Amino acid sequence: MKRLIKNGTIVEADGLRKADLVIEHGRICAPDPEPETEDNAEIIDASGCYVLPGGIDVHTHFNIDVGIARSCDDFFSGTRAAACGGTTTIVDHMGFGPAGCNLHHQLMTYHQAAAGKAVIDYSFHGVIQHVDDAILEEMASLVSDEGVSSFKFYLTYNHKLNDTDVLRTLARLGEIGALATVHPENDAAISFLREGLVAAGHTGPMDHARSRPLECEAGAVASVISLARLANDAPLYIVHLSNGLGLDYARLARRAGQSVWVETCTQYLLLDDRNYLREDALKFILSPPLRPHAELEKLWAGLADGSIDTVATDHCSFPYSQRQQMARGDFRCCPNGLPGVENRMQLLFSEGVMKKRISLPRFVELTSTLPAKLFGLWPQKGHLGTGADADIVIFDPRLSNTIRHADLHDNADYCPYEGMECQGVPVMTLSRGKIVARAGQFTGQAGAGRFLRRKPFDRALLARHRRIQSTQGDYS
Ligand code: MN
Ligand code: MN
């Protein structure tokens, strides 16, 4: 049976239109000459609402083993929460595997973890934890045979790459049509600062932030951008950018025509480092840490002026109870990461669109269209044109609510945005034409989500976007 979404305002990255959407076989189809009626279609009335492409969150960590703990959301509870918040696709960053394992090892581990559980479509970013000739060779088969066309490497933590390996990785990924994503923080600077703090007995939550100030991140951003230029201009995607200095370095490179792409996350737009003074500060331990308040406006400016491309969550949840048990007064023992996959769409809608910091089309671009284009999901995902998957979120801008963890669908025991009031509520989510969430209730099914084989990075598609962006000026 067909579905018809009537009377809504359809929003895509290129603008708004008043139109009905016809859905059949899980896809958007062209309107029939014969209008749909209640006899031949299920009618969804979207009067007064915005009908948007479902959200694509390209930075989650479900079921991740971080060595000292495993996150509490698996591919069922994580995608269930995503669906209830209006997100219809996630691309998960795999965790590290056993030392020396190859790329396929983690891919197979993650396929097993997600199959039968995910309620919305999903994919994985490859993870590079060491570099040798065999790994460089193997990268190509992930792109062409497995549909994994992006990879992540780290400049800190146990499996950090040195500059030689970063250069070899970037050159190889550029050559095979993959997008390199990077966690940029200067490991030596963090170790230096951390040792000083610990020697002086400073191990509280605020010392976590003091041990990795924004210069640690921004310096690594500048460095890795330069390395990408030297590696035959390999495309580079900066994950979870948290500060204005790093953004300025990315802006400089983009102005010079370099293929550098920037993601920020909801928490860096809305939460600042004063949270580390709270009694429950352990709820906010993540890396990079929350920043001084002045950084937030710099990131909002980047959303408005087009220099940030995507907003993700880095959803990686550890219950507050577990954080307290493990930390025992030492930030080094607290697992890192925040939940938030269910809150991203609503928070950016409320704080961004309703407060007039970004336009509705820009909201769609940041949450769905550019994620799809950057990560090889376009044109199957990221818009509502004929032939696209019917992945849809309906927002009612007239409704408001207050975020309460009790109303959310993840497995954590808290929400970092508890008590925030939101204007605009996602009232329905459809995944390939099926209603997976309605009025805050989950209506989907474990295992309904499909693994998405992603296409290689498309330089021409993205270059076209960049030209449009530079002629449109700001979006406000
Ligand atoms: Mn990270
Ligand atoms: Mn992450």
Short mmCIF file of N, CA and C in Angstrom, two decimals, residues 102-180:
data_model
loop_
_atom_site.label_atom_id
_atom_site.label_comp_id
_atom_site.label_asym_id
_atom_site.label_seq_id
_atom_site.Cartn_x
_atom_site.Cartn_y
_atom_site.Cartn_z
N ASN A 102 43.81 -7.14 11.18
CA ASN A 102 43.66 -6.44 9.90
C ASN A 102 42.32 -5.70 9.85
N LEU A 103 42.07 -5.02 8.73
CA LEU A 103 40.88 -4.17 8.62
C LEU A 103 39.60 -5.01 8.58
N HIS A 104 39.67 -6.16 7.90
CA HIS A 104 38.48 -7.01 7.82
C HIS A 104 38.08 -7.58 9.17
N HIS A 105 39.03 -7.77 10.07
CA HIS A 105 38.70 -8.33 11.38
C HIS A 105 37.65 -7.48 12.09
N GLN A 106 37.90 -6.19 12.17
CA GLN A 106 36.93 -5.32 12.86
C GLN A 106 35.64 -5.19 12.06
N LEU A 107 35.75 -5.19 10.74
CA LEU A 107 34.53 -5.10 9.93
C LEU A 107 33.62 -6.29 10.20
N MET A 108 34.19 -7.50 10.25
CA MET A 108 33.37 -8.68 10.51
C MET A 108 32.80 -8.64 11.92
N THR A 109 33.61 -8.19 12.88
CA THR A 109 33.12 -8.06 14.26
C THR A 109 31.91 -7.14 14.31
N TYR A 110 32.00 -6.04 13.57
CA TYR A 110 30.90 -5.06 13.61
C TYR A 110 29.68 -5.55 12.83
N HIS A 111 29.89 -6.25 11.74
CA HIS A 111 28.74 -6.83 11.04
C HIS A 111 27.97 -7.75 11.98
N GLN A 112 28.70 -8.55 12.74
CA GLN A 112 28.03 -9.46 13.67
C GLN A 112 27.28 -8.70 14.76
N ALA A 113 27.87 -7.59 15.20
CA ALA A 113 27.24 -6.83 16.29
C ALA A 113 25.97 -6.12 15.84
N ALA A 114 25.92 -5.74 14.57
CA ALA A 114 24.78 -4.93 14.10
C ALA A 114 23.66 -5.76 13.48
N ALA A 115 24.03 -6.89 12.86
CA ALA A 115 23.02 -7.68 12.13
C ALA A 115 21.92 -8.14 13.08
N GLY A 116 20.67 -8.02 12.65
CA GLY A 116 19.55 -8.46 13.48
C GLY A 116 19.19 -7.49 14.59
N LYS A 117 19.98 -6.42 14.75
CA LYS A 117 19.71 -5.49 15.84
C LYS A 117 19.29 -4.11 15.35
N ALA A 118 20.00 -3.59 14.35
CA ALA A 118 19.75 -2.20 13.94
C ALA A 118 18.32 -2.03 13.44
N VAL A 119 17.70 -0.95 13.85
CA VAL A 119 16.31 -0.68 13.45
C VAL A 119 16.25 0.31 12.29
N ILE A 120 17.35 0.97 11.98
CA ILE A 120 17.46 1.87 10.83
C ILE A 120 18.72 1.48 10.06
N ASP A 121 18.87 2.04 8.87
CA ASP A 121 20.02 1.68 8.04
C ASP A 121 21.32 2.17 8.66
N TYR A 122 22.40 1.46 8.37
CA TYR A 122 23.66 1.75 9.05
C TYR A 122 24.84 1.40 8.17
N SER A 123 25.97 1.99 8.52
CA SER A 123 27.22 1.61 7.89
C SER A 123 28.35 1.82 8.90
N PHE A 124 29.55 1.51 8.48
CA PHE A 124 30.71 1.64 9.37
C PHE A 124 31.83 2.41 8.67
N HIS A 125 32.57 3.17 9.44
CA HIS A 125 33.85 3.71 8.99
C HIS A 125 34.93 2.68 9.35
N GLY A 126 35.85 2.43 8.44
CA GLY A 126 36.98 1.57 8.79
C GLY A 126 37.86 2.23 9.84
N VAL A 127 38.59 1.42 10.60
CA VAL A 127 39.50 1.98 11.60
C VAL A 127 40.92 1.50 11.32
N ILE A 128 41.85 2.46 11.33
CA ILE A 128 43.25 2.15 11.04
C ILE A 128 44.04 2.23 12.33
N GLN A 129 44.50 1.09 12.81
CA GLN A 129 45.19 1.10 14.10
C GLN A 129 46.67 0.79 13.99
N HIS A 130 47.08 0.33 12.82
CA HIS A 130 48.52 0.30 12.51
C HIS A 130 48.64 0.35 10.99
N VAL A 131 49.83 0.69 10.53
CA VAL A 131 50.03 0.84 9.08
C VAL A 131 51.22 0.01 8.65
N ASP A 132 50.99 -0.85 7.68
CA ASP A 132 52.09 -1.55 7.00
C ASP A 132 51.62 -1.82 5.57
N ASP A 133 52.45 -2.47 4.78
CA ASP A 133 52.09 -2.67 3.37
C ASP A 133 50.80 -3.46 3.21
N ALA A 134 50.60 -4.45 4.07
CA ALA A 134 49.40 -5.29 3.95
C ALA A 134 48.13 -4.47 4.23
N ILE A 135 48.19 -3.62 5.24
CA ILE A 135 47.03 -2.78 5.57
C ILE A 135 46.74 -1.80 4.43
N LEU A 136 47.79 -1.20 3.90
CA LEU A 136 47.59 -0.23 2.80
C LEU A 136 46.95 -0.92 1.60
N GLU A 137 47.39 -2.15 1.35
CA GLU A 137 46.83 -2.93 0.26
C GLU A 137 45.36 -3.27 0.52
N GLU A 138 45.09 -3.68 1.75
CA GLU A 138 43.75 -4.14 2.13
C GLU A 138 42.70 -3.02 2.05
N MET A 139 43.13 -1.78 2.24
CA MET A 139 42.17 -0.66 2.22
C MET A 139 41.32 -0.66 0.96
N ALA A 140 41.94 -0.97 -0.18
CA ALA A 140 41.21 -0.89 -1.45
C ALA A 140 40.07 -1.89 -1.50
N SER A 141 40.25 -3.06 -0.89
CA SER A 141 39.19 -4.05 -0.97
C SER A 141 38.02 -3.67 -0.05
N LEU A 142 38.27 -2.93 1.01
CA LEU A 142 37.14 -2.45 1.81
C LEU A 142 36.28 -1.48 1.00
N VAL A 143 36.94 -0.62 0.22
CA VAL A 143 36.20 0.34 -0.60
C VAL A 143 35.43 -0.39 -1.70
N SER A 144 36.10 -1.25 -2.45
CA SER A 144 35.46 -1.81 -3.65
C SER A 144 34.62 -3.05 -3.36
N ASP A 145 35.00 -3.85 -2.38
CA ASP A 145 34.27 -5.10 -2.13
C ASP A 145 33.29 -5.00 -0.97
N GLU A 146 33.59 -4.15 0.00
CA GLU A 146 32.78 -4.12 1.23
C GLU A 146 31.90 -2.88 1.35
N GLY A 147 32.11 -1.90 0.48
CA GLY A 147 31.29 -0.69 0.57
C GLY A 147 31.65 0.20 1.75
N VAL A 148 32.89 0.10 2.20
CA VAL A 148 33.36 0.96 3.29
C VAL A 148 34.33 1.98 2.69
N SER A 149 33.87 3.21 2.49
CA SER A 149 34.66 4.19 1.73
C SER A 149 35.17 5.34 2.58
N SER A 150 35.23 5.13 3.88
CA SER A 150 35.85 6.12 4.76
C SER A 150 36.55 5.37 5.89
N PHE A 151 37.61 5.97 6.37
CA PHE A 151 38.43 5.35 7.41
C PHE A 151 38.80 6.40 8.43
N LYS A 152 39.06 5.94 9.65
CA LYS A 152 39.48 6.88 10.68
C LYS A 152 40.83 6.49 11.23
N PHE A 153 41.64 7.53 11.50
CA PHE A 153 42.86 7.29 12.28
C PHE A 153 42.94 8.34 13.37
N TYR A 154 43.77 8.04 14.36
CA TYR A 154 43.86 8.85 15.57
C TYR A 154 45.27 9.40 15.72
N LEU A 155 45.34 10.62 16.26
CA LEU A 155 46.66 11.20 16.54
C LEU A 155 46.98 11.13 18.03
N THR A 156 46.07 10.55 18.80
CA THR A 156 46.33 10.29 20.22
C THR A 156 45.75 8.91 20.54
N TYR A 157 45.83 8.52 21.79
CA TYR A 157 45.42 7.18 22.28
C TYR A 157 46.45 6.13 21.87
N ASN A 158 46.19 4.88 22.27
CA ASN A 158 47.16 3.81 22.10
C ASN A 158 47.54 3.53 20.66
N HIS A 159 46.59 3.68 19.76
CA HIS A 159 46.86 3.32 18.37
C HIS A 159 47.09 4.55 17.48
N LYS A 160 47.64 5.60 18.09
CA LYS A 160 47.92 6.83 17.31
C LYS A 160 48.93 6.52 16.20
N LEU A 161 48.77 7.23 15.08
CA LEU A 161 49.72 7.07 13.98
C LEU A 161 50.78 8.16 14.06
N ASN A 162 52.00 7.81 13.66
CA ASN A 162 53.03 8.85 13.54
C ASN A 162 52.90 9.53 12.18
N ASP A 163 53.67 10.60 11.97
CA ASP A 163 53.50 11.40 10.74
C ASP A 163 53.77 10.59 9.49
N THR A 164 54.75 9.69 9.55
CA THR A 164 55.05 8.86 8.37
C THR A 164 53.83 8.01 8.00
N ASP A 165 53.25 7.39 9.00
CA ASP A 165 52.09 6.54 8.73
C ASP A 165 50.86 7.36 8.33
N VAL A 166 50.74 8.57 8.90
CA VAL A 166 49.63 9.45 8.48
C VAL A 166 49.78 9.80 7.00
N LEU A 167 50.99 10.13 6.58
CA LEU A 167 51.22 10.49 5.18
C LEU A 167 50.93 9.30 4.25
N ARG A 168 51.41 8.13 4.62
CA ARG A 168 51.16 6.95 3.78
C ARG A 168 49.67 6.64 3.70
N THR A 169 48.98 6.78 4.84
CA THR A 169 47.55 6.50 4.89
C THR A 169 46.77 7.49 4.05
N LEU A 170 47.07 8.77 4.23
CA LEU A 170 46.34 9.80 3.48
C LEU A 170 46.55 9.62 1.97
N ALA A 171 47.79 9.38 1.57
CA ALA A 171 48.06 9.24 0.13
C ALA A 171 47.30 8.04 -0.44
N ARG A 172 47.32 6.94 0.31
CA ARG A 172 46.64 5.74 -0.16
C ARG A 172 45.12 5.94 -0.22
N LEU A 173 44.53 6.53 0.80
CA LEU A 173 43.07 6.72 0.83
C LEU A 173 42.64 7.65 -0.30
N GLY A 174 43.42 8.71 -0.53
CA GLY A 174 43.09 9.61 -1.63
C GLY A 174 43.11 8.88 -2.97
N GLU A 175 44.10 8.01 -3.11
CA GLU A 175 44.30 7.27 -4.37
C GLU A 175 43.15 6.29 -4.65
N ILE A 176 42.59 5.69 -3.61
CA ILE A 176 41.56 4.65 -3.83
C ILE A 176 40.14 5.20 -3.67
N GLY A 177 39.99 6.51 -3.53
CA GLY A 177 38.65 7.08 -3.48
C GLY A 177 37.98 6.95 -2.12
N ALA A 178 38.78 6.95 -1.07
CA ALA A 178 38.21 6.89 0.28
C ALA A 178 38.42 8.23 0.98
N LEU A 179 37.55 8.53 1.91
CA LEU A 179 37.68 9.75 2.70
C LEU A 179 38.38 9.42 4.02
N ALA A 180 39.46 10.16 4.31
CA ALA A 180 40.19 9.98 5.56
C ALA A 180 39.52 10.83 6.63
#
